Amino acid sequence: MAKAFYAVGFWIRETGQALDRLGSRLQGNYFFHEQISRHRTLMNIVDKAPYVHKEAFVAPSASLIGDVQVGQGSSIWYGCVLRGDANNVQIGSRTNIQDNSVVHVAKSNLSGKVFPTIIGNNVTVGHSAVLQGCTVEDEAFVGMGATLLDGVVVEKHGMVAAGALVRQNTRIPCGEVWGGNPAKFLRKLTDEEIAFISESAATYSTLAKEHAAENDKPLEQIDFEKVLRKKSAHEDDEHNSMLGVTREVPPELAPSSASPAQ
């Protein structure tokens, strides 16, 4: 029965869209104008093309531009921009670049050098981080909103605290936490924190598979699943009403009784 409702609904929608297009053309060719999004998740720069491993996840709203390589099991989340035009960007395996982060290289800097950005395996880069021309070794951690400038090296098991600004050519040794603006040594990592870095990478690798599966669904399947969820919710409501169970609804906000200050 659900499939029949879906088929009828699909036919009605298609008919409505066809009538809308016909009416627009009757009113004039320039009345009906469809805007097409120019966003491309993977974009070449001349002969430089991104490479993404078949088992990696790149969110549809992310942008990988030019010479960018993403390894097996890694994930590039929503709103990220990885730009490899003047040099290359390398992302290892099982590494996660979280939402709205920016990874790129500069065409020039004060030293006259152009550094690639190299991020190793099992690395976590937190939301809204900025990495430019730096190296982050295996199993390192970059906190949310951190900024790493040209020539920075974060050694294995190194950690950059959230919001830190790491100045050019700074090296963060293995097992140390750096934070602040400019970033300075804070303390040594504990064994539990070092273990957490690997756990974080594994968690995001698993989560990325769920997001990849959802993003791969065709629109017809997504619409059909919506119909099934609505039907299931309706049946649950009917069942609860038969049992005398009511669904709790949050009370509406009452208007303030306080009079405005004179």
mmCIF file of N, CA and C in Angstrom, residues 124-260:
data_model
loop_
_atom_site.group_PDB
_atom_site.id
_atom_site.type_symbol
_atom_site.label_atom_id
_atom_site.label_comp_id
_atom_site.label_asym_id
_atom_site.label_seq_id
_atom_site.Cartn_x
_atom_site.Cartn_y
_atom_site.Cartn_z
ATOM 1 N N THR A 124 43.212 13.921 13.771
ATOM 2 C CA THR A 124 41.937 14.625 13.925
ATOM 3 C C THR A 124 42.194 16.122 13.829
ATOM 4 N N VAL A 125 41.466 16.763 12.918
ATOM 5 C CA VAL A 125 41.515 18.219 12.778
ATOM 6 C C VAL A 125 40.121 18.735 13.117
ATOM 7 N N GLY A 126 39.999 19.497 14.195
ATOM 8 C CA GLY A 126 38.706 19.933 14.694
ATOM 9 C C GLY A 126 38.016 20.956 13.815
ATOM 10 N N HIS A 127 36.760 21.229 14.133
ATOM 11 C CA HIS A 127 35.936 22.139 13.360
ATOM 12 C C HIS A 127 36.599 23.515 13.205
ATOM 13 N N SER A 128 36.473 24.078 11.988
ATOM 14 C CA SER A 128 36.880 25.464 11.692
ATOM 15 C C SER A 128 38.366 25.732 11.923
ATOM 16 N N ALA A 129 39.195 24.704 11.826
ATOM 17 C CA ALA A 129 40.641 24.912 11.909
ATOM 18 C C ALA A 129 41.163 25.428 10.563
ATOM 19 N N VAL A 130 42.310 26.121 10.591
ATOM 20 C CA VAL A 130 42.961 26.621 9.378
ATOM 21 C C VAL A 130 44.389 26.104 9.355
ATOM 22 N N LEU A 131 44.723 25.350 8.310
ATOM 23 C CA LEU A 131 46.064 24.784 8.164
ATOM 24 C C LEU A 131 46.641 25.260 6.842
ATOM 25 N N GLN A 132 47.788 25.921 6.909
ATOM 26 C CA GLN A 132 48.404 26.464 5.697
ATOM 27 C C GLN A 132 49.880 26.105 5.639
ATOM 28 N N GLY A 133 50.260 25.359 4.621
ATOM 29 C CA GLY A 133 51.669 25.064 4.385
ATOM 30 C C GLY A 133 52.362 24.436 5.572
ATOM 31 N N CYS A 134 51.695 23.517 6.266
ATOM 32 C CA CYS A 134 52.255 22.931 7.482
ATOM 33 C C CYS A 134 52.273 21.404 7.370
ATOM 34 N N THR A 135 52.882 20.766 8.358
ATOM 35 C CA THR A 135 52.945 19.306 8.415
ATOM 36 C C THR A 135 52.397 18.838 9.756
ATOM 37 N N VAL A 136 51.441 17.920 9.693
ATOM 38 C CA VAL A 136 50.875 17.321 10.901
ATOM 39 C C VAL A 136 51.133 15.822 10.801
ATOM 40 N N GLU A 137 51.977 15.299 11.679
ATOM 41 C CA GLU A 137 52.383 13.898 11.578
ATOM 42 C C GLU A 137 51.301 12.955 12.109
ATOM 43 N N ASP A 138 51.546 11.654 11.944
ATOM 44 C CA ASP A 138 50.569 10.625 12.317
ATOM 45 C C ASP A 138 50.103 10.783 13.770
ATOM 46 N N GLU A 139 48.798 10.518 13.976
ATOM 47 C CA GLU A 139 48.202 10.456 15.319
ATOM 48 C C GLU A 139 48.433 11.736 16.127
ATOM 49 N N ALA A 140 48.370 12.872 15.419
ATOM 50 C CA ALA A 140 48.395 14.165 16.090
ATOM 51 C C ALA A 140 46.971 14.717 16.156
ATOM 52 N N PHE A 141 46.796 15.790 16.913
ATOM 53 C CA PHE A 141 45.448 16.334 17.145
ATOM 54 C C PHE A 141 45.501 17.851 17.042
ATOM 55 N N VAL A 142 44.602 18.404 16.214
ATOM 56 C CA VAL A 142 44.483 19.861 16.062
ATOM 57 C C VAL A 142 43.087 20.257 16.532
ATOM 58 N N GLY A 143 43.005 21.099 17.553
ATOM 59 C CA GLY A 143 41.722 21.449 18.150
ATOM 60 C C GLY A 143 40.888 22.385 17.306
ATOM 61 N N MET A 144 39.641 22.569 17.704
ATOM 62 C CA MET A 144 38.693 23.426 16.994
ATOM 63 C C MET A 144 39.195 24.861 16.922
ATOM 64 N N GLY A 145 39.086 25.456 15.738
ATOM 65 C CA GLY A 145 39.420 26.864 15.568
ATOM 66 C C GLY A 145 40.895 27.193 15.639
ATOM 67 N N ALA A 146 41.762 26.186 15.655
ATOM 68 C CA ALA A 146 43.208 26.431 15.698
ATOM 69 C C ALA A 146 43.706 26.876 14.322
ATOM 70 N N THR A 147 44.810 27.630 14.315
ATOM 71 C CA THR A 147 45.431 28.096 13.071
ATOM 72 C C THR A 147 46.898 27.704 13.067
ATOM 73 N N LEU A 148 47.314 27.000 12.010
ATOM 74 C CA LEU A 148 48.703 26.572 11.848
ATOM 75 C C LEU A 148 49.258 27.239 10.596
ATOM 76 N N LEU A 149 50.311 28.049 10.761
ATOM 77 C CA LEU A 149 50.857 28.821 9.650
ATOM 78 C C LEU A 149 51.999 28.084 8.947
ATOM 79 N N ASP A 150 52.558 28.732 7.933
ATOM 80 C CA ASP A 150 53.582 28.119 7.078
ATOM 81 C C ASP A 150 54.751 27.565 7.887
ATOM 82 N N GLY A 151 55.169 26.365 7.531
ATOM 83 C CA GLY A 151 56.359 25.768 8.124
ATOM 84 C C GLY A 151 56.154 25.122 9.474
ATOM 85 N N VAL A 152 54.944 25.154 10.007
ATOM 86 C CA VAL A 152 54.674 24.518 11.303
ATOM 87 C C VAL A 152 54.768 22.998 11.155
ATOM 88 N N VAL A 153 55.331 22.349 12.159
ATOM 89 C CA VAL A 153 55.378 20.889 12.206
ATOM 90 C C VAL A 153 54.819 20.434 13.556
ATOM 91 N N VAL A 154 53.777 19.613 13.500
ATOM 92 C CA VAL A 154 53.226 18.991 14.706
ATOM 93 C C VAL A 154 53.665 17.532 14.676
ATOM 94 N N GLU A 155 54.540 17.152 15.600
ATOM 95 C CA GLU A 155 55.064 15.791 15.591
ATOM 96 C C GLU A 155 54.008 14.776 16.052
ATOM 97 N N LYS A 156 54.301 13.508 15.840
ATOM 98 C CA LYS A 156 53.399 12.430 16.240
ATOM 99 C C LYS A 156 53.010 12.573 17.715
ATOM 100 N N HIS A 157 51.705 12.394 17.987
ATOM 101 C CA HIS A 157 51.146 12.514 19.334
ATOM 102 C C HIS A 157 51.258 13.937 19.894
ATOM 103 N N GLY A 158 51.487 14.912 19.005
ATOM 104 C CA GLY A 158 51.427 16.302 19.429
ATOM 105 C C GLY A 158 49.992 16.798 19.401
ATOM 106 N N MET A 159 49.678 17.804 20.222
ATOM 107 C CA MET A 159 48.314 18.328 20.281
ATOM 108 C C MET A 159 48.337 19.846 20.291
ATOM 109 N N VAL A 160 47.495 20.433 19.403
ATOM 110 C CA VAL A 160 47.302 21.878 19.371
ATOM 111 C C VAL A 160 45.938 22.161 19.991
ATOM 112 N N ALA A 161 45.903 22.976 21.037
ATOM 113 C CA ALA A 161 44.657 23.241 21.751
ATOM 114 C C ALA A 161 43.704 24.072 20.898
ATOM 115 N N ALA A 162 42.421 24.003 21.222
ATOM 116 C CA ALA A 162 41.397 24.754 20.502
ATOM 117 C C ALA A 162 41.700 26.249 20.546
ATOM 118 N N GLY A 163 41.540 26.902 19.381
ATOM 119 C CA GLY A 163 41.720 28.344 19.295
ATOM 120 C C GLY A 163 43.153 28.825 19.275
ATOM 121 N N ALA A 164 44.125 27.922 19.258
ATOM 122 C CA ALA A 164 45.534 28.326 19.299
ATOM 123 C C ALA A 164 45.980 28.896 17.956
ATOM 124 N N LEU A 165 46.950 29.812 18.006
ATOM 125 C CA LEU A 165 47.609 30.329 16.803
ATOM 126 C C LEU A 165 49.076 29.916 16.854
ATOM 127 N N VAL A 166 49.458 29.005 15.940
ATOM 128 C CA VAL A 166 50.832 28.500 15.909
ATOM 129 C C VAL A 166 51.591 29.271 14.830
ATOM 130 N N ARG A 167 52.600 30.034 15.257
ATOM 131 C CA ARG A 167 53.324 30.907 14.337
ATOM 132 C C ARG A 167 54.218 30.117 13.377
ATOM 133 N N GLN A 168 54.654 30.808 12.320
ATOM 134 C CA GLN A 168 55.465 30.188 11.279
ATOM 135 C C GLN A 168 56.681 29.459 11.850
ATOM 136 N N ASN A 169 56.967 28.299 11.233
ATOM 137 C CA ASN A 169 58.174 27.509 11.498
ATOM 138 C C ASN A 169 58.272 26.991 12.924
ATOM 139 N N THR A 170 57.158 26.918 13.638
ATOM 140 C CA THR A 170 57.156 26.361 14.989
ATOM 141 C C THR A 170 57.082 24.845 14.917
ATOM 142 N N ARG A 171 57.828 24.177 15.763
ATOM 143 C CA ARG A 171 57.770 22.716 15.855
ATOM 144 C C ARG A 171 57.200 22.320 17.212
ATOM 145 N N ILE A 172 56.123 21.538 17.177
ATOM 146 C CA ILE A 172 55.497 21.056 18.408
ATOM 147 C C ILE A 172 55.954 19.616 18.627
ATOM 148 N N PRO A 173 56.756 19.367 19.667
ATOM 149 C CA PRO A 173 57.335 18.028 19.859
ATOM 150 C C PRO A 173 56.300 16.960 20.204
ATOM 151 N N CYS A 174 56.712 15.735 20.060
ATOM 152 C CA CYS A 174 55.881 14.573 20.366
ATOM 153 C C CYS A 174 55.415 14.611 21.820
ATOM 154 N N GLY A 175 54.111 14.370 22.025
ATOM 155 C CA GLY A 175 53.584 14.229 23.374
ATOM 156 C C GLY A 175 53.348 15.519 24.121
ATOM 157 N N GLU A 176 53.386 16.686 23.425
ATOM 158 C CA GLU A 176 53.188 17.960 24.100
ATOM 159 C C GLU A 176 51.890 18.633 23.659
ATOM 160 N N VAL A 177 51.294 19.407 24.574
ATOM 161 C CA VAL A 177 50.128 20.224 24.267
ATOM 162 C C VAL A 177 50.564 21.677 24.189
ATOM 163 N N TRP A 178 50.208 22.344 23.071
ATOM 164 C CA TRP A 178 50.505 23.761 22.896
ATOM 165 C C TRP A 178 49.194 24.517 22.722
ATOM 166 N N GLY A 179 49.115 25.709 23.313
ATOM 167 C CA GLY A 179 47.910 26.510 23.177
ATOM 168 C C GLY A 179 48.192 27.983 23.383
ATOM 169 N N GLY A 180 47.187 28.804 23.082
ATOM 170 C CA GLY A 180 47.312 30.243 23.261
ATOM 171 C C GLY A 180 47.576 30.966 21.961
ATOM 172 N N ASN A 181 47.705 32.302 22.049
ATOM 173 C CA ASN A 181 47.962 33.153 20.888
ATOM 174 C C ASN A 181 49.029 34.185 21.262
ATOM 175 N N PRO A 182 50.295 33.959 20.842
ATOM 176 C CA PRO A 182 50.775 32.819 20.052
ATOM 177 C C PRO A 182 50.874 31.551 20.902
ATOM 178 N N ALA A 183 50.845 30.402 20.240
ATOM 179 C CA ALA A 183 50.851 29.129 20.953
ATOM 180 C C ALA A 183 52.185 28.902 21.664
ATOM 181 N N LYS A 184 52.072 28.385 22.900
ATOM 182 C CA LYS A 184 53.245 28.050 23.699
ATOM 183 C C LYS A 184 53.026 26.687 24.354
ATOM 184 N N PHE A 185 54.115 26.099 24.826
ATOM 185 C CA PHE A 185 54.035 24.815 25.515
ATOM 186 C C PHE A 185 53.196 24.952 26.779
ATOM 187 N N LEU A 186 52.224 24.035 26.949
ATOM 188 C CA LEU A 186 51.378 24.042 28.134
ATOM 189 C C LEU A 186 51.741 22.914 29.090
ATOM 190 N N ARG A 187 51.807 21.691 28.561
ATOM 191 C CA ARG A 187 52.096 20.539 29.420
ATOM 192 C C ARG A 187 52.313 19.321 28.547
ATOM 193 N N LYS A 188 52.639 18.201 29.189
ATOM 194 C CA LYS A 188 52.771 16.930 28.503
ATOM 195 C C LYS A 188 51.410 16.225 28.416
ATOM 196 N N LEU A 189 51.212 15.472 27.356
ATOM 197 C CA LEU A 189 49.999 14.663 27.225
ATOM 198 C C LEU A 189 50.055 13.467 28.164
ATOM 199 N N THR A 190 48.899 13.083 28.688
ATOM 200 C CA THR A 190 48.822 11.859 29.492
ATOM 201 C C THR A 190 48.656 10.656 28.565
ATOM 202 N N ASP A 191 48.859 9.469 29.090
ATOM 203 C CA ASP A 191 48.670 8.255 28.291
ATOM 204 C C ASP A 191 47.220 8.144 27.815
ATOM 205 N N GLU A 192 46.281 8.565 28.652
ATOM 206 C CA GLU A 192 44.861 8.503 28.276
ATOM 207 C C GLU A 192 44.575 9.447 27.111
ATOM 208 N N GLU A 193 45.171 10.610 27.102
ATOM 209 C CA GLU A 193 44.965 11.573 26.017
ATOM 210 C C GLU A 193 45.589 11.085 24.716
ATOM 211 N N ILE A 194 46.732 10.445 24.809
ATOM 212 C CA ILE A 194 47.356 9.886 23.601
ATOM 213 C C ILE A 194 46.472 8.793 23.010
ATOM 214 N N ALA A 195 45.902 7.951 23.885
ATOM 215 C CA ALA A 195 45.000 6.895 23.418
ATOM 216 C C ALA A 195 43.738 7.499 22.806
ATOM 217 N N PHE A 196 43.272 8.630 23.350
ATOM 218 C CA PHE A 196 42.066 9.283 22.844
ATOM 219 C C PHE A 196 42.235 9.743 21.400
ATOM 220 N N ILE A 197 43.443 10.156 21.019
ATOM 221 C CA ILE A 197 43.669 10.625 19.649
ATOM 222 C C ILE A 197 43.349 9.520 18.645
ATOM 223 N N SER A 198 43.831 8.316 18.918
ATOM 224 C CA SER A 198 43.541 7.185 18.034
ATOM 225 C C SER A 198 42.059 6.834 18.055
ATOM 226 N N GLU A 199 41.458 6.901 19.238
ATOM 227 C CA GLU A 199 40.034 6.596 19.360
ATOM 228 C C GLU A 199 39.180 7.597 18.576
ATOM 229 N N SER A 200 39.565 8.855 18.620
ATOM 230 C CA SER A 200 38.840 9.892 17.892
ATOM 231 C C SER A 200 38.883 9.632 16.396
ATOM 232 N N ALA A 201 40.050 9.279 15.893
ATOM 233 C CA ALA A 201 40.181 8.994 14.460
ATOM 234 C C ALA A 201 39.328 7.800 14.065
ATOM 235 N N ALA A 202 39.326 6.748 14.887
ATOM 236 C CA ALA A 202 38.539 5.549 14.584
ATOM 237 C C ALA A 202 37.041 5.855 14.621
ATOM 238 N N THR A 203 36.622 6.676 15.578
ATOM 239 C CA THR A 203 35.207 7.032 15.693
ATOM 240 C C THR A 203 34.729 7.773 14.460
ATOM 241 N N TYR A 204 35.516 8.734 14.008
ATOM 242 C CA TYR A 204 35.116 9.508 12.831
ATOM 243 C C TYR A 204 35.167 8.671 11.554
ATOM 244 N N SER A 205 36.074 7.718 11.493
ATOM 245 C CA SER A 205 36.132 6.839 10.322
ATOM 246 C C SER A 205 34.861 6.010 10.216
ATOM 247 N N THR A 206 34.354 5.531 11.355
ATOM 248 C CA THR A 206 33.110 4.763 11.371
ATOM 249 C C THR A 206 31.912 5.655 11.057
ATOM 250 N N LEU A 207 31.887 6.836 11.667
ATOM 251 C CA LEU A 207 30.779 7.768 11.443
ATOM 252 C C LEU A 207 30.709 8.199 9.982
ATOM 253 N N ALA A 208 31.860 8.354 9.353
ATOM 254 C CA ALA A 208 31.899 8.776 7.950
ATOM 255 C C ALA A 208 31.220 7.755 7.042
ATOM 256 N N LYS A 209 31.322 6.475 7.379
ATOM 257 C CA LYS A 209 30.675 5.444 6.562
ATOM 258 C C LYS A 209 29.159 5.606 6.589
ATOM 259 N N GLU A 210 28.611 5.977 7.747
ATOM 260 C CA GLU A 210 27.169 6.184 7.848
ATOM 261 C C GLU A 210 26.734 7.382 7.005
ATOM 262 N N HIS A 211 27.505 8.461 7.062
ATOM 263 C CA HIS A 211 27.172 9.638 6.256
ATOM 264 C C HIS A 211 27.325 9.349 4.767
ATOM 265 N N ALA A 212 28.350 8.589 4.396
ATOM 266 C CA ALA A 212 28.549 8.252 2.984
ATOM 267 C C ALA A 212 27.378 7.432 2.459
ATOM 268 N N ALA A 213 26.900 6.472 3.251
ATOM 269 C CA ALA A 213 25.769 5.641 2.831
ATOM 270 C C ALA A 213 24.513 6.485 2.640
ATOM 271 N N GLU A 214 24.275 7.439 3.539
ATOM 272 C CA GLU A 214 23.086 8.302 3.418
ATOM 273 C C GLU A 214 23.196 9.216 2.205
ATOM 274 N N ASN A 215 24.378 9.773 1.954
ATOM 275 C CA ASN A 215 24.560 10.677 0.819
ATOM 276 C C ASN A 215 24.500 9.964 -0.520
ATOM 277 N N ASP A 216 24.750 8.655 -0.527
ATOM 278 C CA ASP A 216 24.718 7.890 -1.775
ATOM 279 C C ASP A 216 23.305 7.484 -2.186
ATOM 280 N N LYS A 217 22.323 7.687 -1.309
ATOM 281 C CA LYS A 217 20.954 7.275 -1.635
ATOM 282 C C LYS A 217 20.378 8.146 -2.751
ATOM 283 N N PRO A 218 19.687 7.542 -3.730
ATOM 284 C CA PRO A 218 19.007 8.343 -4.753
ATOM 285 C C PRO A 218 17.818 9.096 -4.152
ATOM 286 N N LEU A 219 17.389 10.170 -4.809
ATOM 287 C CA LEU A 219 16.296 10.987 -4.285
ATOM 288 C C LEU A 219 15.005 10.190 -4.144
ATOM 289 N N GLU A 220 14.788 9.236 -5.062
ATOM 290 C CA GLU A 220 13.567 8.430 -4.995
ATOM 291 C C GLU A 220 13.518 7.617 -3.701
ATOM 292 N N GLN A 221 14.663 7.078 -3.300
ATOM 293 C CA GLN A 221 14.713 6.288 -2.064
ATOM 294 C C GLN A 221 14.509 7.176 -0.845
ATOM 295 N N ILE A 222 15.086 8.379 -0.867
ATOM 296 C CA ILE A 222 14.924 9.302 0.259
ATOM 297 C C ILE A 222 13.451 9.681 0.422
ATOM 298 N N ASP A 223 12.773 9.990 -0.704
ATOM 299 C CA ASP A 223 11.350 10.345 -0.643
ATOM 300 C C ASP A 223 10.512 9.173 -0.145
ATOM 301 N N PHE A 224 10.839 7.978 -0.604
ATOM 302 C CA PHE A 224 10.095 6.793 -0.191
ATOM 303 C C PHE A 224 10.253 6.533 1.309
ATOM 304 N N GLU A 225 11.479 6.726 1.835
ATOM 305 C CA GLU A 225 11.713 6.521 3.261
ATOM 306 C C GLU A 225 10.956 7.555 4.096
ATOM 307 N N LYS A 226 10.808 8.779 3.574
ATOM 308 C CA LYS A 226 10.013 9.788 4.270
ATOM 309 C C LYS A 226 8.557 9.336 4.397
ATOM 310 N N VAL A 227 8.023 8.765 3.304
ATOM 311 C CA VAL A 227 6.645 8.278 3.325
ATOM 312 C C VAL A 227 6.498 7.178 4.372
ATOM 313 N N LEU A 228 7.452 6.253 4.414
ATOM 314 C CA LEU A 228 7.384 5.154 5.376
ATOM 315 C C LEU A 228 7.455 5.665 6.812
ATOM 316 N N ARG A 229 8.321 6.674 7.063
ATOM 317 C CA ARG A 229 8.440 7.212 8.422
ATOM 318 C C ARG A 229 7.148 7.889 8.854
ATOM 319 N N LYS A 230 6.532 8.653 7.934
ATOM 320 C CA LYS A 230 5.271 9.310 8.270
ATOM 321 C C LYS A 230 4.182 8.282 8.546
ATOM 322 N N LYS A 231 4.144 7.217 7.715
ATOM 323 C CA LYS A 231 3.140 6.174 7.898
ATOM 324 C C LYS A 231 3.347 5.464 9.232
ATOM 325 N N SER A 232 4.620 5.192 9.569
ATOM 326 C CA SER A 232 4.926 4.519 10.826
ATOM 327 C C SER A 232 4.547 5.397 12.018
ATOM 328 N N ALA A 233 4.835 6.712 11.918
ATOM 329 C CA ALA A 233 4.484 7.626 13.003
ATOM 330 C C ALA A 233 2.970 7.702 13.186
ATOM 331 N N HIS A 234 2.230 7.688 12.067
ATOM 332 C CA HIS A 234 0.765 7.736 12.139
ATOM 333 C C HIS A 234 0.220 6.474 12.805
ATOM 334 N N GLU A 235 0.804 5.315 12.437
ATOM 335 C CA GLU A 235 0.354 4.056 13.044
ATOM 336 C C GLU A 235 0.669 4.024 14.535
ATOM 337 N N ASP A 236 1.813 4.589 14.921
ATOM 338 C CA ASP A 236 2.169 4.638 16.343
ATOM 339 C C ASP A 236 1.172 5.509 17.110
ATOM 340 N N ASP A 237 0.781 6.629 16.507
ATOM 341 C CA ASP A 237 -0.182 7.511 17.165
ATOM 342 C C ASP A 237 -1.526 6.810 17.356
ATOM 343 N N GLU A 238 -1.973 6.069 16.321
ATOM 344 C CA GLU A 238 -3.239 5.348 16.427
ATOM 345 C C GLU A 238 -3.164 4.275 17.508
ATOM 346 N N HIS A 239 -2.020 3.571 17.565
ATOM 347 C CA HIS A 239 -1.848 2.517 18.560
ATOM 348 C C HIS A 239 -1.861 3.106 19.969
ATOM 349 N N ASN A 240 -1.160 4.253 20.134
ATOM 350 C CA ASN A 240 -1.121 4.882 21.453
ATOM 351 C C ASN A 240 -2.494 5.389 21.887
ATOM 352 N N SER A 241 -3.277 5.902 20.903
ATOM 353 C CA SER A 241 -4.607 6.406 21.251
ATOM 354 C C SER A 241 -5.514 5.273 21.706
ATOM 355 N N MET A 242 -5.336 4.081 21.113
ATOM 356 C CA MET A 242 -6.134 2.926 21.537
ATOM 357 C C MET A 242 -5.777 2.512 22.963
ATOM 358 N N LEU A 243 -4.522 2.719 23.340
ATOM 359 C CA LEU A 243 -4.072 2.356 24.688
ATOM 360 C C LEU A 243 -4.293 3.492 25.683
ATOM 361 N N GLY A 244 -4.782 4.613 25.193
ATOM 362 C CA GLY A 244 -4.997 5.753 26.075
ATOM 363 C C GLY A 244 -3.739 6.513 26.392
ATOM 364 N N VAL A 245 -2.719 6.361 25.531
ATOM 365 C CA VAL A 245 -1.448 7.052 25.745
ATOM 366 C C VAL A 245 -1.416 8.277 24.849
ATOM 367 N N THR A 246 -1.072 9.417 25.402
ATOM 368 C CA THR A 246 -0.964 10.643 24.610
ATOM 369 C C THR A 246 0.488 11.080 24.539
ATOM 370 N N ARG A 247 0.848 11.622 23.391
ATOM 371 C CA ARG A 247 2.211 12.115 23.211
ATOM 372 C C ARG A 247 2.339 13.476 23.874
ATOM 373 N N GLU A 248 3.391 13.655 24.662
ATOM 374 C CA GLU A 248 3.581 14.918 25.357
ATOM 375 C C GLU A 248 3.986 16.004 24.372
ATOM 376 N N VAL A 249 3.316 17.141 24.488
ATOM 377 C CA VAL A 249 3.616 18.293 23.648
ATOM 378 C C VAL A 249 4.135 19.410 24.532
ATOM 379 N N PRO A 250 5.269 20.020 24.188
ATOM 380 C CA PRO A 250 5.799 21.089 25.041
ATOM 381 C C PRO A 250 4.818 22.246 25.119
ATOM 382 N N PRO A 251 4.613 22.802 26.313
ATOM 383 C CA PRO A 251 3.660 23.902 26.453
ATOM 384 C C PRO A 251 4.112 25.123 25.685
ATOM 385 N N GLU A 252 3.138 25.877 25.158
ATOM 386 C CA GLU A 252 3.452 27.089 24.437
ATOM 387 C C GLU A 252 4.001 28.140 25.407
ATOM 388 N N LEU A 253 4.864 28.981 24.887
ATOM 389 C CA LEU A 253 5.417 30.028 25.740
ATOM 390 C C LEU A 253 4.326 31.038 26.052
ATOM 391 N N ALA A 254 4.108 31.274 27.321
ATOM 392 C CA ALA A 254 3.084 32.234 27.724
ATOM 393 C C ALA A 254 3.615 33.640 27.573
ATOM 394 N N PRO A 255 2.754 34.593 27.150
ATOM 395 C CA PRO A 255 3.220 35.982 27.020
ATOM 396 C C PRO A 255 3.638 36.541 28.360
ATOM 397 N N SER A 256 4.634 37.364 28.351
ATOM 398 C CA SER A 256 5.137 37.947 29.595
ATOM 399 C C SER A 256 4.079 38.837 30.219
ATOM 400 N N SER A 257 3.895 38.656 31.536
ATOM 401 C CA SER A 257 2.908 39.468 32.246
ATOM 402 C C SER A 257 3.490 40.747 32.786
ATOM 403 N N ALA A 258 4.806 40.824 32.702
ATOM 404 C CA ALA A 258 5.473 42.017 33.238
ATOM 405 C C ALA A 258 5.235 43.209 32.321
ATOM 406 N N SER A 259 4.898 44.338 32.905
ATOM 407 C CA SER A 259 4.669 45.545 32.111
ATOM 408 C C SER A 259 5.997 46.183 31.763
ATOM 409 N N PRO A 260 6.089 46.810 30.586
ATOM 410 C CA PRO A 260 7.353 47.437 30.199
ATOM 411 C C PRO A 260 7.752 48.550 31.148
#
